[in-house]
Coordinates of N, CA, C and O in Angstrom, one line a residue:
M24 N -113.5 -109.1 -115.4 CA -113.1 -109.2 -114.2 C -112.1 -107.7 -113.9 O -111.4 -107.4 -115.2
K25 N -111.9 -107.2 -113.0 CA -111.2 -105.8 -112.5 C -109.8 -106.5 -111.8 O -110.1 -107.3 -110.4
P26 N -108.5 -106.4 -112.4 CA -107.3 -106.8 -111.5 C -107.4 -105.9 -110.3 O -107.4 -104.9 -110.2
L27 N -106.8 -106.5 -109.3 CA -106.4 -106.1 -108.1 C -104.9 -106.1 -107.5 O -104.4 -107.2 -108.2
D28 N -104.5 -105.0 -106.8 CA -103.5 -105.1 -106.5 C -103.6 -105.2 -104.7 O -104.4 -104.3 -104.3
V29 N -102.3 -106.0 -103.9 CA -102.7 -106.0 -102.8 C -101.1 -104.8 -102.5 O -100.4 -104.7 -102.7
L30 N -102.3 -103.7 -101.6 CA -101.2 -102.3 -101.1 C -100.3 -102.9 -99.6 O -99.4 -102.5 -99.5
G31 N -101.3 -103.8 -98.9 CA -100.6 -104.2 -97.9 C -101.1 -104.9 -96.8 O -102.9 -104.6 -96.9
V32 N -100.9 -105.2 -95.5 CA -101.7 -105.5 -94.4 C -101.1 -104.4 -93.2 O -100.1 -104.1 -93.2
R33 N -102.2 -104.2 -92.5 CA -101.9 -103.4 -91.1 C -102.9 -104.0 -90.3 O -104.2 -104.3 -90.6
V34 N -102.8 -103.5 -89.0 CA -103.5 -103.8 -88.0 C -104.4 -102.7 -87.6 O -104.3 -101.7 -87.7
E35 N -106.0 -103.0 -87.9 CA -106.9 -102.0 -87.3 C -106.9 -101.9 -86.0 O -106.9 -102.7 -85.1
M36 N -107.0 -100.3 -85.9 CA -106.9 -100.0 -84.1 C -108.4 -99.3 -83.9 O -109.1 -98.8 -84.8
P37 N -109.0 -99.6 -82.7 CA -108.6 -100.0 -81.6 C -109.0 -101.7 -81.8 O -108.4 -102.0 -80.5
T38 N -109.5 -102.2 -82.5 CA -109.8 -103.7 -82.2 C -108.5 -104.7 -82.3 O -108.8 -106.1 -82.3
N39 N -107.6 -104.5 -82.9 CA -106.3 -105.2 -83.3 C -106.7 -106.1 -84.3 O -105.9 -107.2 -84.2
Q40 N -107.5 -105.7 -85.1 CA -108.1 -106.7 -86.4 C -107.0 -106.3 -87.7 O -107.3 -105.4 -88.0
P41 N -106.2 -107.6 -87.9 CA -105.8 -107.2 -89.3 C -106.4 -106.9 -90.6 O -107.6 -107.8 -90.7
I42 N -106.3 -106.3 -91.3 CA -106.9 -106.2 -92.6 C -105.8 -106.0 -93.8 O -104.8 -105.3 -93.6
V43 N -106.1 -106.6 -94.8 CA -105.5 -106.4 -96.1 C -106.3 -105.5 -96.7 O -107.6 -105.7 -96.8
L44 N -105.5 -104.5 -97.5 CA -106.3 -103.5 -98.7 C -105.8 -103.9 -99.9 O -104.9 -104.2 -100.3
L45 N -106.7 -104.0 -101.0 CA -106.4 -104.2 -102.3 C -107.1 -103.2 -102.9 O -108.1 -102.3 -102.5
R46 N -106.5 -102.8 -104.0 CA -107.0 -101.6 -104.9 C -107.3 -102.1 -106.2 O -106.5 -102.7 -106.7
E47 N -108.2 -101.5 -106.7 CA -108.6 -101.9 -108.3 C -107.3 -101.0 -109.0 O -106.9 -99.9 -108.8
R48 N -106.9 -102.0 -110.2 CA -105.3 -101.3 -110.8 C -105.5 -100.4 -111.8 O -105.1 -99.2 -111.6
D49 N -106.9 -100.5 -112.1 CA -106.7 -99.3 -113.0 C -108.2 -98.4 -112.7 O -109.0 -97.9 -113.4
G50 N -108.2 -98.0 -111.1 CA -109.2 -97.2 -110.7 C -109.0 -96.7 -109.3 O -107.7 -96.6 -109.0
S51 N -110.0 -96.3 -108.8 CA -109.5 -95.3 -107.7 C -110.4 -96.2 -106.5 O -110.1 -95.5 -105.5
R52 N -110.7 -97.4 -106.5 CA -111.7 -97.9 -105.8 C -110.9 -98.9 -104.8 O -109.9 -99.7 -105.1
Y53 N -111.2 -99.3 -103.1 CA -110.1 -100.2 -102.5 C -111.1 -101.3 -102.0 O -112.3 -100.7 -101.7
L54 N -110.7 -102.3 -101.8 CA -111.4 -103.1 -101.4 C -110.8 -103.8 -99.8 O -109.7 -104.2 -99.9
P55 N -111.0 -103.5 -98.9 CA -110.7 -103.8 -97.2 C -111.2 -105.1 -96.9 O -112.4 -105.5 -96.9
I56 N -110.6 -105.9 -96.6 CA -110.6 -107.2 -96.4 C -110.0 -107.6 -95.1 O -109.2 -107.5 -94.6
W57 N -111.2 -107.5 -93.7 CA -110.3 -108.2 -92.5 C -110.3 -109.7 -92.4 O -110.8 -110.5 -92.9
V58 N -109.1 -109.7 -92.0 CA -108.4 -111.2 -91.9 C -108.0 -111.9 -90.7 O -107.7 -111.1 -89.9
G59 N -107.6 -112.9 -90.4 CA -107.0 -113.9 -89.2 C -105.4 -113.0 -89.2 O -104.3 -113.0 -90.1
A60 N -104.7 -113.1 -88.0 CA -103.4 -112.7 -87.9 C -102.7 -114.2 -88.4 O -101.5 -113.2 -88.9
A61 N -102.8 -115.0 -88.4 CA -102.2 -116.3 -88.9 C -101.9 -115.7 -90.6 O -100.8 -115.8 -91.3
E62 N -103.1 -115.3 -91.3 CA -103.5 -114.9 -92.5 C -102.7 -113.8 -92.9 O -102.0 -113.8 -94.0
A63 N -102.8 -112.9 -92.1 CA -102.1 -111.7 -92.2 C -100.9 -111.6 -92.3 O -99.6 -111.0 -93.3
A64 N -99.9 -112.5 -91.5 CA -98.6 -112.8 -91.6 C -98.3 -113.3 -92.9 O -97.3 -112.7 -93.4
A65 N -98.9 -114.2 -93.4 CA -98.6 -114.9 -94.4 C -98.7 -114.1 -95.8 O -98.0 -114.2 -96.4
I66 N -99.6 -113.0 -95.8 CA -99.5 -112.1 -96.9 C -98.5 -111.3 -97.0 O -97.8 -111.2 -97.8
A67 N -97.9 -110.7 -95.5 CA -97.2 -109.9 -95.3 C -95.8 -110.6 -95.6 O -94.9 -110.0 -96.5
Y68 N -95.5 -111.9 -95.4 CA -94.3 -112.7 -95.7 C -94.2 -112.6 -97.2 O -93.2 -112.4 -97.9
A69 N -95.4 -112.6 -97.9 CA -95.2 -113.3 -99.5 C -94.7 -111.5 -100.1 O -94.0 -111.9 -100.9
Q70 N -95.4 -110.7 -99.5 CA -95.2 -109.4 -100.0 C -93.7 -108.7 -99.7 O -93.1 -108.2 -100.7
Q71 N -93.2 -108.9 -98.6 CA -91.7 -108.7 -98.0 C -90.6 -109.9 -98.9 O -89.8 -109.6 -98.6
G72 N -91.2 -110.7 -99.5 CA -90.0 -111.9 -100.0 C -89.6 -112.7 -99.0 O -88.5 -113.1 -98.9
V73 N -90.1 -112.8 -97.8 CA -89.5 -113.6 -96.8 C -89.8 -115.1 -97.1 O -90.9 -115.5 -97.4
V74 N -88.7 -115.5 -97.0 CA -88.4 -117.2 -97.1 C -88.4 -117.9 -96.2 O -87.5 -117.9 -95.5
P75 N -89.1 -118.8 -95.4 CA -89.2 -119.5 -94.3 C -88.1 -120.6 -94.1 O -88.1 -121.1 -95.5
P76 N -87.5 -121.0 -93.2 CA -86.7 -122.3 -93.3 C -87.6 -123.4 -93.9 O -86.7 -124.2 -94.7
R77 N -88.8 -123.7 -93.4 CA -89.5 -124.6 -93.9 C -90.8 -124.1 -94.4 O -91.0 -123.0 -94.1
P78 N -91.2 -124.7 -95.2 CA -92.5 -124.1 -96.1 C -93.9 -124.0 -95.3 O -94.2 -124.8 -94.4
L79 N -94.1 -122.8 -95.0 CA -95.5 -122.7 -94.4 C -96.7 -123.3 -95.1 O -96.4 -123.5 -96.3
T80 N -97.7 -123.4 -94.6 CA -98.9 -123.6 -95.4 C -99.1 -123.8 -96.6 O -99.4 -124.4 -97.5
H81 N -99.4 -122.1 -96.9 CA -99.5 -121.8 -98.2 C -98.0 -121.8 -99.3 O -98.5 -122.2 -100.2
D82 N -97.2 -121.9 -98.9 CA -96.0 -122.2 -99.3 C -96.1 -123.8 -99.6 O -95.8 -124.4 -101.1
L83 N -96.7 -124.6 -98.8 CA -96.5 -126.4 -99.2 C -98.0 -126.4 -100.1 O -97.7 -127.2 -101.2
L84 N -99.0 -125.4 -100.1 CA -99.9 -125.8 -100.9 C -99.6 -125.6 -102.2 O -99.8 -126.1 -103.4
K85 N -98.9 -124.5 -102.5 CA -98.1 -124.0 -103.8 C -97.3 -125.0 -104.5 O -97.4 -125.3 -105.7
N86 N -96.6 -125.5 -103.3 CA -95.4 -126.5 -104.3 C -96.3 -127.8 -104.4 O -95.9 -128.5 -105.3
V87 N -97.3 -128.3 -103.5 CA -97.9 -129.6 -104.2 C -98.4 -129.2 -105.4 O -98.5 -130.0 -106.1
L88 N -99.3 -128.4 -105.8 CA -99.7 -128.3 -106.8 C -98.7 -127.9 -108.0 O -98.9 -128.8 -108.9
T89 N -97.8 -127.0 -107.6 CA -96.8 -127.5 -108.8 C -96.1 -129.0 -109.0 O -95.7 -129.3 -110.3
D90 N -95.7 -129.2 -107.9 CA -95.1 -130.7 -107.9 C -96.1 -131.9 -108.6 O -95.1 -132.6 -109.3
L91 N -97.0 -131.5 -108.7 CA -98.1 -132.8 -109.3 C -98.1 -132.2 -110.7 O -99.3 -132.6 -111.3
G92 N -97.6 -131.0 -111.0 CA -97.9 -130.5 -112.5 C -99.3 -129.7 -112.7 O -99.9 -129.4 -113.8
H93 N -99.6 -129.2 -111.6 CA -100.8 -127.8 -111.6 C -100.3 -126.6 -111.4 O -99.1 -126.7 -111.2
S94 N -100.9 -125.8 -111.8 CA -100.9 -124.3 -111.6 C -102.2 -123.5 -111.0 O -102.9 -123.7 -111.4
I95 N -101.6 -122.7 -110.3 CA -102.7 -121.7 -109.8 C -102.6 -120.6 -111.2 O -101.5 -120.2 -111.2
D96 N -103.5 -120.2 -111.8 CA -103.7 -119.6 -113.0 C -104.1 -117.9 -112.5 O -103.8 -116.9 -112.8
R97 N -105.3 -118.3 -111.5 CA -105.6 -116.7 -111.0 C -106.3 -116.7 -110.2 O -106.9 -118.0 -109.6
V98 N -106.8 -115.9 -109.2 CA -107.7 -115.9 -108.1 C -108.9 -114.8 -108.0 O -108.2 -113.8 -108.7
R99 N -110.0 -115.1 -107.9 CA -111.1 -114.4 -108.3 C -111.8 -114.2 -106.7 O -111.8 -115.4 -106.0
I100 N -111.8 -113.4 -106.2 CA -112.9 -112.6 -104.9 C -114.0 -112.6 -105.8 O -114.7 -112.1 -106.5
T101 N -115.0 -113.1 -105.2 CA -116.1 -113.7 -105.6 C -117.3 -112.9 -105.0 O -118.3 -113.1 -105.6
S102 N -117.2 -112.9 -104.0 CA -118.6 -112.2 -102.9 C -118.3 -111.7 -101.6 O -117.2 -112.1 -101.1
L103 N -119.4 -111.3 -101.1 CA -119.1 -110.7 -99.7 C -120.5 -111.2 -99.1 O -121.7 -111.1 -100.0
E104 N -120.4 -112.2 -98.2 CA -121.6 -112.9 -98.1 C -121.7 -112.6 -96.4 O -121.0 -113.4 -95.4
E105 N -122.6 -112.1 -95.7 CA -122.7 -111.8 -94.3 C -121.1 -111.4 -93.7 O -120.9 -111.8 -92.7
G106 N -120.9 -110.6 -94.4 CA -119.5 -109.8 -93.6 C -118.1 -110.8 -94.6 O -117.1 -110.1 -93.9
V107 N -118.1 -111.5 -95.1 CA -117.0 -112.6 -95.2 C -116.9 -112.5 -96.8 O -118.1 -113.4 -97.4
F108 N -115.7 -112.5 -96.7 CA -115.4 -112.2 -98.3 C -115.2 -113.7 -98.7 O -114.5 -114.3 -98.1
H109 N -115.7 -114.1 -99.9 CA -115.2 -115.7 -100.7 C -114.4 -115.3 -101.8 O -114.5 -114.4 -102.6
A110 N -113.6 -116.5 -102.2 CA -112.7 -116.5 -103.1 C -112.6 -117.8 -103.9 O -112.9 -118.8 -103.5
V111 N -112.2 -117.9 -105.2 CA -112.2 -119.4 -106.1 C -110.4 -119.3 -106.3 O -109.9 -118.3 -106.9
L112 N -109.9 -120.2 -106.4 CA -108.8 -120.3 -106.9 C -108.6 -121.2 -108.4 O -109.7 -122.0 -108.4
E113 N -108.3 -120.7 -109.4 CA -108.3 -120.9 -110.8 C -107.3 -121.7 -110.9 O -106.2 -121.5 -111.3
I114 N -107.2 -123.2 -111.0 CA -106.2 -124.2 -111.2 C -106.2 -124.7 -112.8 O -107.5 -125.3 -113.2
D115 N -105.4 -124.6 -113.5 CA -105.2 -125.0 -114.9 C -106.3 -124.4 -115.6 O -107.1 -125.2 -116.5
G116 N -106.5 -123.2 -115.7 CA -107.3 -122.4 -116.2 C -108.9 -122.5 -115.7 O -109.9 -122.1 -116.4
G117 N -108.9 -122.9 -114.6 CA -110.5 -123.0 -114.1 C -110.8 -124.3 -114.9 O -110.8 -124.5 -115.7
Q118 N -112.5 -124.2 -114.2 CA -113.6 -124.6 -115.3 C -113.9 -124.6 -116.4 O -113.6 -125.7 -116.9
A119 N -113.5 -123.4 -116.6 CA -114.0 -123.0 -118.3 C -112.5 -123.6 -119.2 O -113.0 -123.9 -120.5
G120 N -111.6 -123.6 -118.7 CA -110.4 -124.1 -119.2 C -109.9 -125.7 -119.5 O -109.0 -126.1 -119.7
G121 N -111.3 -126.4 -118.5 CA -110.8 -127.9 -118.4 C -110.2 -127.9 -116.8 O -110.2 -129.3 -116.6
G122 N -110.1 -127.5 -116.2 CA -109.2 -127.2 -114.7 C -110.5 -127.3 -113.7 O -111.5 -127.7 -113.9
A123 N -110.0 -126.5 -112.7 CA -110.9 -126.7 -111.4 C -110.9 -125.5 -111.2 O -109.9 -124.5 -111.1
S124 N -111.9 -124.8 -110.1 CA -112.0 -123.7 -109.5 C -112.3 -124.0 -108.4 O -114.0 -124.8 -107.8
I125 N -111.7 -123.9 -107.2 CA -111.6 -124.4 -106.1 C -111.9 -122.9 -105.0 O -111.5 -121.8 -105.2
D126 N -113.3 -123.4 -104.0 CA -113.4 -122.3 -103.2 C -112.6 -122.0 -102.1 O -111.7 -123.2 -102.0
S127 N -112.2 -120.8 -101.7 CA -111.2 -120.8 -100.9 C -111.4 -119.3 -100.0 O -112.0 -118.6 -100.1
R128 N -110.9 -119.4 -98.6 CA -111.1 -118.2 -98.0 C -110.4 -117.3 -99.1 O -109.3 -117.3 -99.3
S129 N -110.7 -116.1 -98.7 CA -110.1 -114.5 -99.4 C -108.4 -114.4 -99.0 O -107.7 -114.2 -99.9
S130 N -108.3 -114.6 -97.7 CA -107.1 -114.4 -97.2 C -106.0 -115.4 -97.6 O -105.0 -115.4 -98.0
D131 N -106.4 -116.9 -97.8 CA -105.6 -117.8 -98.6 C -105.7 -117.8 -99.6 O -104.6 -117.8 -100.1
A132 N -106.6 -117.2 -100.5 CA -106.3 -117.2 -102.1 C -105.4 -116.2 -102.3 O -104.5 -116.2 -103.1
I133 N -105.5 -115.1 -101.5 CA -104.7 -114.0 -101.6 C -102.9 -114.4 -101.3 O -101.9 -114.0 -101.9
A134 N -102.5 -114.8 -100.1 CA -101.6 -115.6 -100.0 C -100.7 -116.3 -101.0 O -99.8 -116.5 -101.2
L135 N -101.9 -117.2 -101.3 CA -101.4 -118.0 -102.4 C -101.3 -117.2 -103.7 O -100.1 -117.7 -104.6
A136 N -102.0 -116.4 -104.3 CA -101.8 -115.4 -105.2 C -100.2 -114.8 -105.4 O -99.8 -115.0 -106.1
L137 N -100.0 -114.5 -104.0 CA -98.7 -113.4 -104.0 C -97.6 -114.9 -104.3 O -96.7 -114.2 -104.6
R138 N -97.8 -116.1 -103.4 CA -96.6 -117.1 -103.6 C -96.3 -117.4 -105.3 O -95.3 -117.5 -105.8
A139 N -97.5 -117.6 -105.8 CA -97.7 -118.2 -107.3 C -97.3 -116.9 -108.1 O -96.9 -117.2 -109.2
G140 N -97.4 -115.8 -107.8 CA -97.3 -114.3 -108.8 C -98.4 -114.3 -109.6 O -98.3 -114.0 -111.0
V141 N -99.7 -115.1 -109.3 CA -100.7 -114.7 -110.4 C -101.6 -113.4 -109.8 O -101.6 -112.9 -108.7
E142 N -102.5 -113.3 -110.9 CA -103.6 -112.1 -110.6 C -104.7 -112.4 -109.8 O -105.3 -113.5 -109.8
I143 N -104.9 -111.1 -109.1 CA -106.3 -111.3 -108.2 C -106.9 -110.3 -108.8 O -106.8 -109.2 -108.9
V144 N -108.4 -111.0 -108.8 CA -109.3 -110.1 -109.8 C -110.9 -110.4 -108.8 O -111.0 -110.9 -108.3
T145 N -111.5 -109.4 -109.1 CA -113.1 -109.2 -108.6 C -113.8 -108.8 -109.6 O -113.4 -108.3 -110.8
S146 N -115.2 -108.7 -109.9 CA -115.9 -108.2 -110.7 C -116.5 -106.7 -110.3 O -116.1 -106.1 -109.0
E147 N -116.7 -106.2 -111.2 CA -117.3 -104.5 -111.2 C -118.3 -104.9 -110.3 O -118.5 -103.4 -109.1
E148 N -119.6 -105.7 -110.0 CA -120.6 -105.5 -109.4 C -120.0 -105.9 -107.8 O -120.4 -104.8 -106.8
L149 N -118.8 -106.6 -107.1 CA -118.4 -106.5 -106.1 C -117.6 -105.3 -105.2 O -117.8 -105.0 -104.3
L150 N -117.1 -105.0 -106.7 CA -116.6 -103.5 -106.3 C -117.4 -102.4 -105.7 O -117.1 -101.4 -105.1
D151 N -118.4 -102.5 -106.9 CA -119.4 -101.3 -106.7 C -120.0 -101.7 -105.3 O -120.6 -100.7 -104.2
E152 N -120.2 -103.1 -104.6 CA -121.0 -103.1 -103.2 C -120.0 -103.1 -102.2 O -120.6 -102.4 -101.3
A153 N -118.7 -103.5 -102.6 CA -117.7 -103.3 -100.9 C -116.8 -102.6 -101.1 O -116.2 -102.2 -100.3
G154 N -116.4 -102.0 -102.7 CA -115.2 -101.0 -102.9 C -115.5 -99.8 -102.0 O -116.5 -99.0 -101.6
V155 N -114.3 -99.2 -101.8 CA -114.2 -97.7 -101.0 C -113.7 -97.0 -102.2 O -112.4 -97.1 -102.2
A156 N -114.2 -95.8 -102.5 CA -113.6 -94.4 -103.2 C -112.8 -93.8 -102.0 O -113.3 -93.5 -101.0
M157 N -111.2 -93.3 -102.9 CA -110.9 -92.4 -101.7 C -110.6 -90.9 -102.7 O -110.0 -91.0 -103.6
A158 N -111.2 -90.0 -102.5 CA -110.7 -89.0 -102.9 C -109.7 -88.1 -102.5 O -108.8 -88.5 -102.1
G159 N -109.3 -87.5 -104.1 CA -108.0 -86.7 -103.8 C -106.5 -87.7 -103.4 O -105.5 -87.3 -103.3
E160 N -106.7 -89.0 -104.2 CA -105.3 -89.6 -104.2 C -104.2 -89.2 -105.2 O -104.4 -89.0 -106.3
Q161 N -103.3 -89.4 -104.6 CA -101.8 -89.2 -105.7 C -101.4 -90.3 -105.6 O -101.0 -91.5 -104.4
E162 N -101.2 -91.2 -106.9 CA -100.5 -92.3 -107.4 C -99.1 -92.7 -106.6 O -98.8 -93.7 -106.4
D163 N -98.1 -91.9 -106.2 CA -96.9 -92.0 -105.8 C -96.8 -92.3 -104.5 O -95.8 -92.2 -103.7
D164 N -98.1 -92.2 -103.8 CA -97.7 -92.3 -102.0 C -99.0 -93.3 -102.0 O -99.7 -92.9 -100.7
E165 N -99.1 -94.3 -102.4 CA -100.0 -95.2 -102.0 C -99.8 -95.9 -100.3 O -100.5 -96.2 -99.7
V166 N -98.8 -96.3 -100.0 CA -98.3 -96.4 -98.5 C -99.0 -95.6 -97.7 O -99.9 -96.2 -96.6
E167 N -98.8 -94.3 -97.7 CA -99.2 -93.6 -96.5 C -100.7 -93.3 -96.9 O -101.6 -93.1 -95.6
K168 N -101.5 -93.4 -98.1 CA -102.7 -93.1 -98.3 C -103.5 -94.7 -97.6 O -104.2 -94.4 -96.9
F169 N -102.8 -95.7 -97.6 CA -103.0 -97.3 -97.0 C -103.1 -96.8 -95.6 O -104.0 -97.1 -94.7
K170 N -102.3 -96.4 -94.7 CA -102.2 -95.9 -93.4 C -103.2 -94.8 -93.3 O -103.7 -95.3 -91.8
E171 N -103.5 -93.7 -93.6 CA -104.7 -92.9 -93.6 C -105.6 -93.3 -93.6 O -106.7 -93.3 -92.5
F172 N -105.8 -94.1 -94.5 CA -107.0 -94.6 -94.7 C -107.7 -95.7 -93.8 O -108.8 -95.7 -92.8
L173 N -106.6 -96.6 -92.9 CA -107.1 -97.2 -91.9 C -107.1 -96.5 -90.7 O -107.6 -97.0 -89.8
D174 N -106.5 -95.4 -90.6 CA -106.4 -94.7 -89.4 C -108.0 -94.4 -89.1 O -108.4 -93.7 -88.2
H175 N -109.0 -94.2 -90.1 CA -110.1 -93.3 -90.1 C -111.2 -94.3 -90.4 O -112.2 -93.9 -90.6
V176 N -110.9 -95.6 -90.6 CA -111.8 -96.5 -90.9 C -112.3 -97.7 -90.1 O -111.3 -97.9 -89.2
S177 N -113.2 -98.0 -89.6 CA -113.4 -99.3 -88.8 C -114.5 -100.6 -89.5 O -115.2 -100.0 -90.9
A178 N -114.4 -101.6 -89.1 CA -115.4 -102.2 -89.5 C -116.8 -101.8 -89.5 O -117.6 -102.2 -90.6
D179 N -117.0 -100.9 -88.8 CA -118.6 -100.8 -88.6 C -118.8 -99.9 -90.0 O -120.2 -99.6 -90.1
D180 N -117.9 -98.9 -90.5 CA -118.1 -98.6 -92.2 C -118.4 -98.8 -92.9 O -119.3 -98.5 -93.6
F181 N -118.4 -100.5 -93.1 CA -118.9 -101.3 -93.9 C -120.2 -102.0 -93.6 O -120.8 -102.7 -94.3
D182 N -120.5 -101.7 -92.5 CA -122.0 -102.2 -92.2 C -122.2 -104.0 -92.7 O -123.4 -104.2 -93.1
T183 N -120.9 -104.5 -92.1 CA -121.2 -106.0 -92.4 C -121.1 -106.9 -91.2 O -121.0 -108.1 -91.3
G184 N -121.5 -106.3 -90.0 CA -121.4 -107.1 -89.0 C -120.3 -107.8 -88.3 O -119.2 -106.8 -88.6
D185 N -120.3 -108.8 -87.8 CA -119.0 -109.1 -87.1 C -118.4 -109.3 -88.2 O -118.8 -110.1 -89.2
Q186 N -116.9 -109.4 -88.4 CA -115.8 -109.8 -89.1 C -115.0 -111.1 -88.9 O -113.9 -110.9 -88.3
P187 N -115.5 -112.2 -89.1 CA -114.9 -113.1 -88.8 C -113.8 -113.7 -90.1 O -113.6 -113.0 -91.2
S188 N -112.5 -114.6 -89.6 CA -111.4 -114.4 -90.5 C -112.1 -114.8 -92.0 O -112.9 -115.6 -92.1
S189 N -111.6 -114.2 -92.9 CA -112.1 -114.8 -94.8 C -111.1 -115.7 -94.8 O -110.3 -115.9 -94.8

């Protein structure tokens, strides 16, 4: 499995569709995932360290799991089906570790992973299928690369059809 870092969330123009961009940690491929507005806000809040006065849905789920003595160990982005990314939450070691593997929308899984401080991973095969390589990148300027990438990309570039929320 390949670890991914969340670079950020931005609105793709001209469609005003939010997109979260993940990057493989030890590589040059990016995984763009179109998400809903509420999920984009939840991901951005988690990245910025915003703590709401009352728990949001993703905070609530993390708190429920923790208070019941369970932990989210890892999030896996598992597949791309008809333009929609799918994910799995590995709870208490996942099924292989005697815990549970729970299907999730990728956007919810990412928001939970950021709140729980756990790794997000995907397979080499999914990166080969849906990853985008960017030429001539410089490691010290990831945010600018992200903005430039989004300025020149559209959902049509990935030939995935309509992009419902993940």
